[in-house]
CSV table of C-alpha atoms in Angstrom, one decimal:
chain,number,residue,atom,x,y,z
Q,1,LEU,CA,-12.0,-2.2,-17.1
Q,2,GLN,CA,-8.9,-3.2,-15.1
Q,3,TYR,CA,-8.3,-6.2,-17.4
Q,4,TYR,CA,-8.9,-4.1,-20.5
Q,5,PHE,CA,-5.9,-1.9,-19.6
Q,6,THR,CA,-3.5,-4.5,-18.4
Q,7,ARG,CA,-0.1,-4.7,-20.0
Q,8,GLU,CA,-0.8,-8.2,-21.3
Q,9,ARG,CA,-4.0,-7.1,-23.0
Q,10,VAL,CA,-2.5,-4.0,-24.5
Q,11,THR,CA,0.9,-5.5,-25.7
Q,12,GLU,CA,-0.4,-8.8,-27.2
Q,13,GLU,CA,-0.8,-8.2,-30.9
Q,14,GLY,CA,-2.9,-11.1,-31.6
Q,15,MET,CA,-3.9,-14.7,-30.7
Q,16,HIS,CA,-0.8,-16.1,-32.3
Q,17,ALA,CA,1.4,-14.1,-30.0
Q,18,ALA,CA,-0.5,-15.4,-26.9
Q,19,ALA,CA,-0.3,-18.9,-28.2
Q,20,GLU,CA,3.5,-18.7,-28.7
Q,21,LYS,CA,4.0,-17.9,-25.0
Q,22,LYS,CA,4.9,-20.9,-22.9
Q,23,ALA,CA,3.7,-21.4,-19.3
Q,24,VAL,CA,6.4,-20.5,-16.8
Q,25,SER,CA,6.6,-22.7,-13.7
Q,26,ALA,CA,6.1,-21.3,-10.3
Q,27,GLY,CA,9.6,-22.2,-9.3
Q,28,LYS,CA,11.1,-20.3,-12.3
Q,29,GLN,CA,8.9,-17.3,-11.4
Q,30,ALA,CA,10.0,-17.4,-7.8
Q,31,LYS,CA,13.7,-17.7,-8.7
Q,32,ALA,CA,13.4,-14.7,-11.1
Q,33,ALA,CA,11.4,-12.6,-8.6
Q,34,VAL,CA,13.6,-13.2,-5.5
Q,35,SER,CA,16.7,-12.4,-7.5
Q,36,ASP,CA,15.4,-9.0,-8.3
Q,37,GLY,CA,16.2,-6.1,-6.0
Q,38,PHE,CA,13.1,-4.1,-7.0
Q,39,PHE,CA,10.9,-7.0,-6.1
Q,40,TRP,CA,12.4,-7.1,-2.6
Q,41,ALA,CA,12.1,-3.3,-2.2
Q,42,ILE,CA,8.4,-3.3,-3.0
Q,43,VAL,CA,7.6,-6.4,-1.0
Q,44,ILE,CA,9.4,-5.1,2.1
Q,45,PHE,CA,7.8,-1.7,1.6
Q,46,TYR,CA,4.3,-3.2,1.2
Q,47,PHE,CA,4.8,-5.4,4.3
Q,48,LEU,CA,5.8,-2.5,6.4
Q,49,TYR,CA,2.9,-0.4,5.0
Q,50,GLN,CA,0.3,-3.1,5.8
Q,51,PHE,CA,1.9,-4.1,9.1
Q,52,SER,CA,2.0,-0.5,10.4
Q,53,GLY,CA,-1.6,0.0,9.2
Q,54,GLY,CA,-2.6,-3.1,11.1
Q,55,ILE,CA,-0.9,-1.8,14.2
Q,56,LYS,CA,-2.7,1.5,13.9
Q,57,ASN,CA,-6.1,-0.1,13.4
Q,58,ALA,CA,-5.6,-2.6,16.2
Q,59,SER,CA,-4.4,0.0,18.7
Q,60,LEU,CA,-7.1,2.5,18.0
Q,61,ASN,CA,-9.4,1.2,20.7
Q,62,PHE,CA,-6.6,1.4,23.3
Q,63,TYR,CA,-5.7,4.8,22.1
Q,64,ALA,CA,-9.4,5.9,22.4
Q,65,GLU,CA,-9.4,4.7,26.0
Q,66,LEU,CA,-6.5,7.1,26.8
Q,67,LEU,CA,-8.6,10.0,25.4
Q,68,GLU,CA,-11.9,9.0,27.1
Q,69,THR,CA,-13.5,11.6,29.3
Q,70,ASP,CA,-16.9,12.1,30.9
Q,71,VAL,CA,-18.1,13.8,27.7
Q,72,LEU,CA,-16.3,11.7,25.1
Q,73,THR,CA,-16.8,7.9,25.2
Q,74,LYS,CA,-14.4,5.4,23.8
Q,75,ASP,CA,-16.9,4.6,21.0
Q,76,SER,CA,-17.4,8.3,20.0
Q,77,ILE,CA,-13.6,8.9,20.0
Q,78,THR,CA,-13.0,5.8,17.8
Q,79,GLY,CA,-15.7,7.0,15.4
Q,80,VAL,CA,-14.3,10.6,15.2
Q,81,LEU,CA,-10.7,9.3,14.7
Q,82,GLY,CA,-11.9,6.9,12.1
Q,83,ILE,CA,-13.6,9.7,10.2
Q,84,VAL,CA,-10.7,12.0,10.6
Q,85,GLY,CA,-8.5,9.3,9.0
Q,86,ALA,CA,-10.9,8.4,6.3
Q,87,VAL,CA,-11.6,11.9,4.9
Q,88,PRO,CA,-8.0,12.7,3.9
Q,89,MET,CA,-7.7,9.3,2.2
Q,90,ALA,CA,-10.9,10.0,0.3
Q,91,VAL,CA,-9.8,13.5,-0.8
Q,92,ALA,CA,-6.3,12.3,-1.7
Q,93,VAL,CA,-7.7,10.0,-4.4
Q,94,PHE,CA,-8.2,13.0,-6.6
Q,95,PHE,CA,-4.6,14.3,-6.2
Q,96,VAL,CA,-2.4,11.2,-5.9
Q,97,ALA,CA,-2.5,10.1,-9.6
Q,98,PRO,CA,-1.9,13.5,-11.1
Q,99,LEU,CA,1.0,14.2,-8.7
Q,100,CYS,CA,2.5,10.8,-9.4
Q,101,ASN,CA,2.2,11.4,-13.1
Q,102,LYS,CA,4.0,14.7,-12.8
Q,103,PHE,CA,6.7,13.9,-10.2
Q,104,GLY,CA,6.9,10.1,-10.2
Q,105,LYS,CA,5.4,7.4,-8.0
Q,106,ARG,CA,8.5,6.9,-5.9
Q,107,LEU,CA,8.9,10.5,-4.9
Q,108,ILE,CA,5.3,11.1,-4.1
Q,109,THR,CA,5.1,7.9,-2.1
Q,110,VAL,CA,8.3,8.7,-0.1
Q,111,ILE,CA,7.1,12.3,0.6
Q,112,GLY,CA,3.7,10.8,1.6
Q,113,MET,CA,5.3,8.4,4.0
Q,114,ILE,CA,7.4,11.1,5.6
Q,115,VAL,CA,4.2,13.1,6.1
Q,116,GLY,CA,2.5,10.0,7.5
Q,117,VAL,CA,5.4,9.3,10.0
Q,118,ALA,CA,5.3,12.9,11.1
Q,119,GLY,CA,1.5,12.6,11.7
Q,120,GLY,CA,2.0,9.4,13.6
Q,121,VAL,CA,4.7,10.9,15.8
Q,122,LEU,CA,2.5,13.9,16.4
Q,123,ALA,CA,-0.5,11.8,17.4
Q,124,GLY,CA,1.8,9.7,19.6
Q,125,ILE,CA,3.4,12.6,21.5
Q,126,PHE,CA,0.2,14.4,22.1
Q,127,TYR,CA,-1.9,11.3,22.7
Q,128,ASP,CA,-3.8,13.1,25.6
Q,129,ASN,CA,-4.9,16.1,23.4
Q,130,MET,CA,-7.9,15.1,21.2
Q,131,ALA,CA,-7.5,18.0,18.7
Q,132,VAL,CA,-3.7,17.5,18.2
Q,133,ALA,CA,-4.1,13.7,18.1
Q,134,ALA,CA,-6.9,14.0,15.5
Q,135,ALA,CA,-4.7,16.3,13.4
Q,136,GLY,CA,-1.8,13.8,13.7
Q,137,ILE,CA,-4.0,10.9,12.6
Q,138,ALA,CA,-5.3,13.0,9.6
Q,139,LEU,CA,-1.7,13.7,8.6
Q,140,LYS,CA,-0.8,10.0,9.0
Q,141,CYS,CA,-3.7,8.9,6.8
Q,142,LEU,CA,-3.1,11.6,4.2
Q,143,GLY,CA,0.6,10.6,4.0
Q,144,SER,CA,-0.2,7.0,3.5
Q,145,ALA,CA,-2.6,7.7,0.7
Q,146,PRO,CA,0.0,7.6,-2.1
Q,147,ALA,CA,1.3,4.2,-1.0
Q,148,GLY,CA,-2.3,2.9,-0.7
Q,149,TYR,CA,-3.3,4.0,-4.1
Q,150,MET,CA,0.0,3.4,-6.0
Q,151,ILE,CA,1.1,0.0,-4.5
Q,152,LEU,CA,-0.3,-2.0,-7.4
Q,153,ALA,CA,1.2,0.3,-10.0
Q,154,MET,CA,4.6,-0.1,-8.2
Q,155,ILE,CA,4.2,-3.9,-8.2
Q,156,ALA,CA,3.4,-3.7,-11.9
Q,157,ASP,CA,6.6,-1.7,-12.4
Q,158,SER,CA,8.6,-4.4,-10.6
Q,159,LEU,CA,6.9,-7.1,-12.7
Q,160,ASP,CA,7.9,-5.1,-15.9
Q,161,HIS,CA,11.5,-4.9,-14.6
Q,162,ILE,CA,11.6,-8.7,-14.1
Q,163,GLU,CA,10.1,-9.3,-17.5
Q,164,ALA,CA,12.7,-7.0,-19.1
Q,165,LYS,CA,15.5,-8.8,-17.3
Q,166,CYS,CA,14.3,-12.5,-17.6
Q,167,GLY,CA,12.0,-12.4,-20.6
Q,168,PHE,CA,8.9,-13.7,-18.9
Q,169,ARG,CA,6.2,-12.4,-16.4
Q,170,CYS,CA,6.1,-13.5,-12.7
Q,171,ASP,CA,2.6,-12.2,-12.1
Q,172,GLY,CA,1.3,-15.4,-10.4
Q,173,PHE,CA,4.1,-15.7,-7.9
Q,174,VAL,CA,4.3,-12.0,-7.1
Q,175,MET,CA,0.6,-11.5,-6.7
Q,176,SER,CA,0.5,-14.6,-4.4
Q,177,ILE,CA,3.1,-12.8,-2.2
Q,178,TYR,CA,1.1,-9.6,-2.3
Q,179,SER,CA,-2.1,-11.4,-1.3
Q,180,SER,CA,-0.3,-13.3,1.5
Q,181,ILE,CA,1.1,-10.1,2.9
Q,182,MET,CA,-2.3,-8.4,2.7
Q,183,ILE,CA,-4.0,-11.2,4.5
Q,184,ALA,CA,-1.4,-12.1,7.1
Q,185,SER,CA,-0.2,-8.6,8.2
Q,186,THR,CA,-3.4,-7.6,10.1
Q,187,PRO,CA,-3.7,-10.7,12.3
Q,188,VAL,CA,0.1,-10.5,13.0
Q,189,ALA,CA,-0.3,-6.8,14.0
Q,190,GLN,CA,-3.3,-7.6,16.2
Q,191,GLY,CA,-1.4,-10.4,17.9
Q,192,ILE,CA,1.5,-8.0,18.7
Q,193,THR,CA,-0.9,-5.2,19.8
């Protein structure tokens, strides 16, 4: 289904239109992408999103040790905080797309990230209070939901912008960068944590 609705599938009128397209070298794609401001904005945003998520996930065990008591073990705290973070993300899937369609991806994502930062600060300040920390983590995860669900749509928008400016698609190069960031950010975050 994802392929069926891609821009290439929808906009190509026939086989002759696809045959007329020439392959674009990786170097040409790279040059077009790195000269585009929207590409840099989305790549930097995505790196910070993935990196901060990696820091949060890597530090969860240390955070749980701070909240550990005679009644609550580190493992039970980690489980509770994981569920508290996952539920808002799961619920948000039903609201993110309609909100983005009505108000725009950028606005909803920025508002979400503000909510996410507020939740992270709340959890950080009240790290010794399980209830407030859990509420902060829930807010942080709820706020990051628009970015998590809309990142590929925003990358597609940046690819459309490059195509409009240069006359060709840079999907191969840009998705390689996307994949590299996704794969590398977690180990880097774990190394720092």
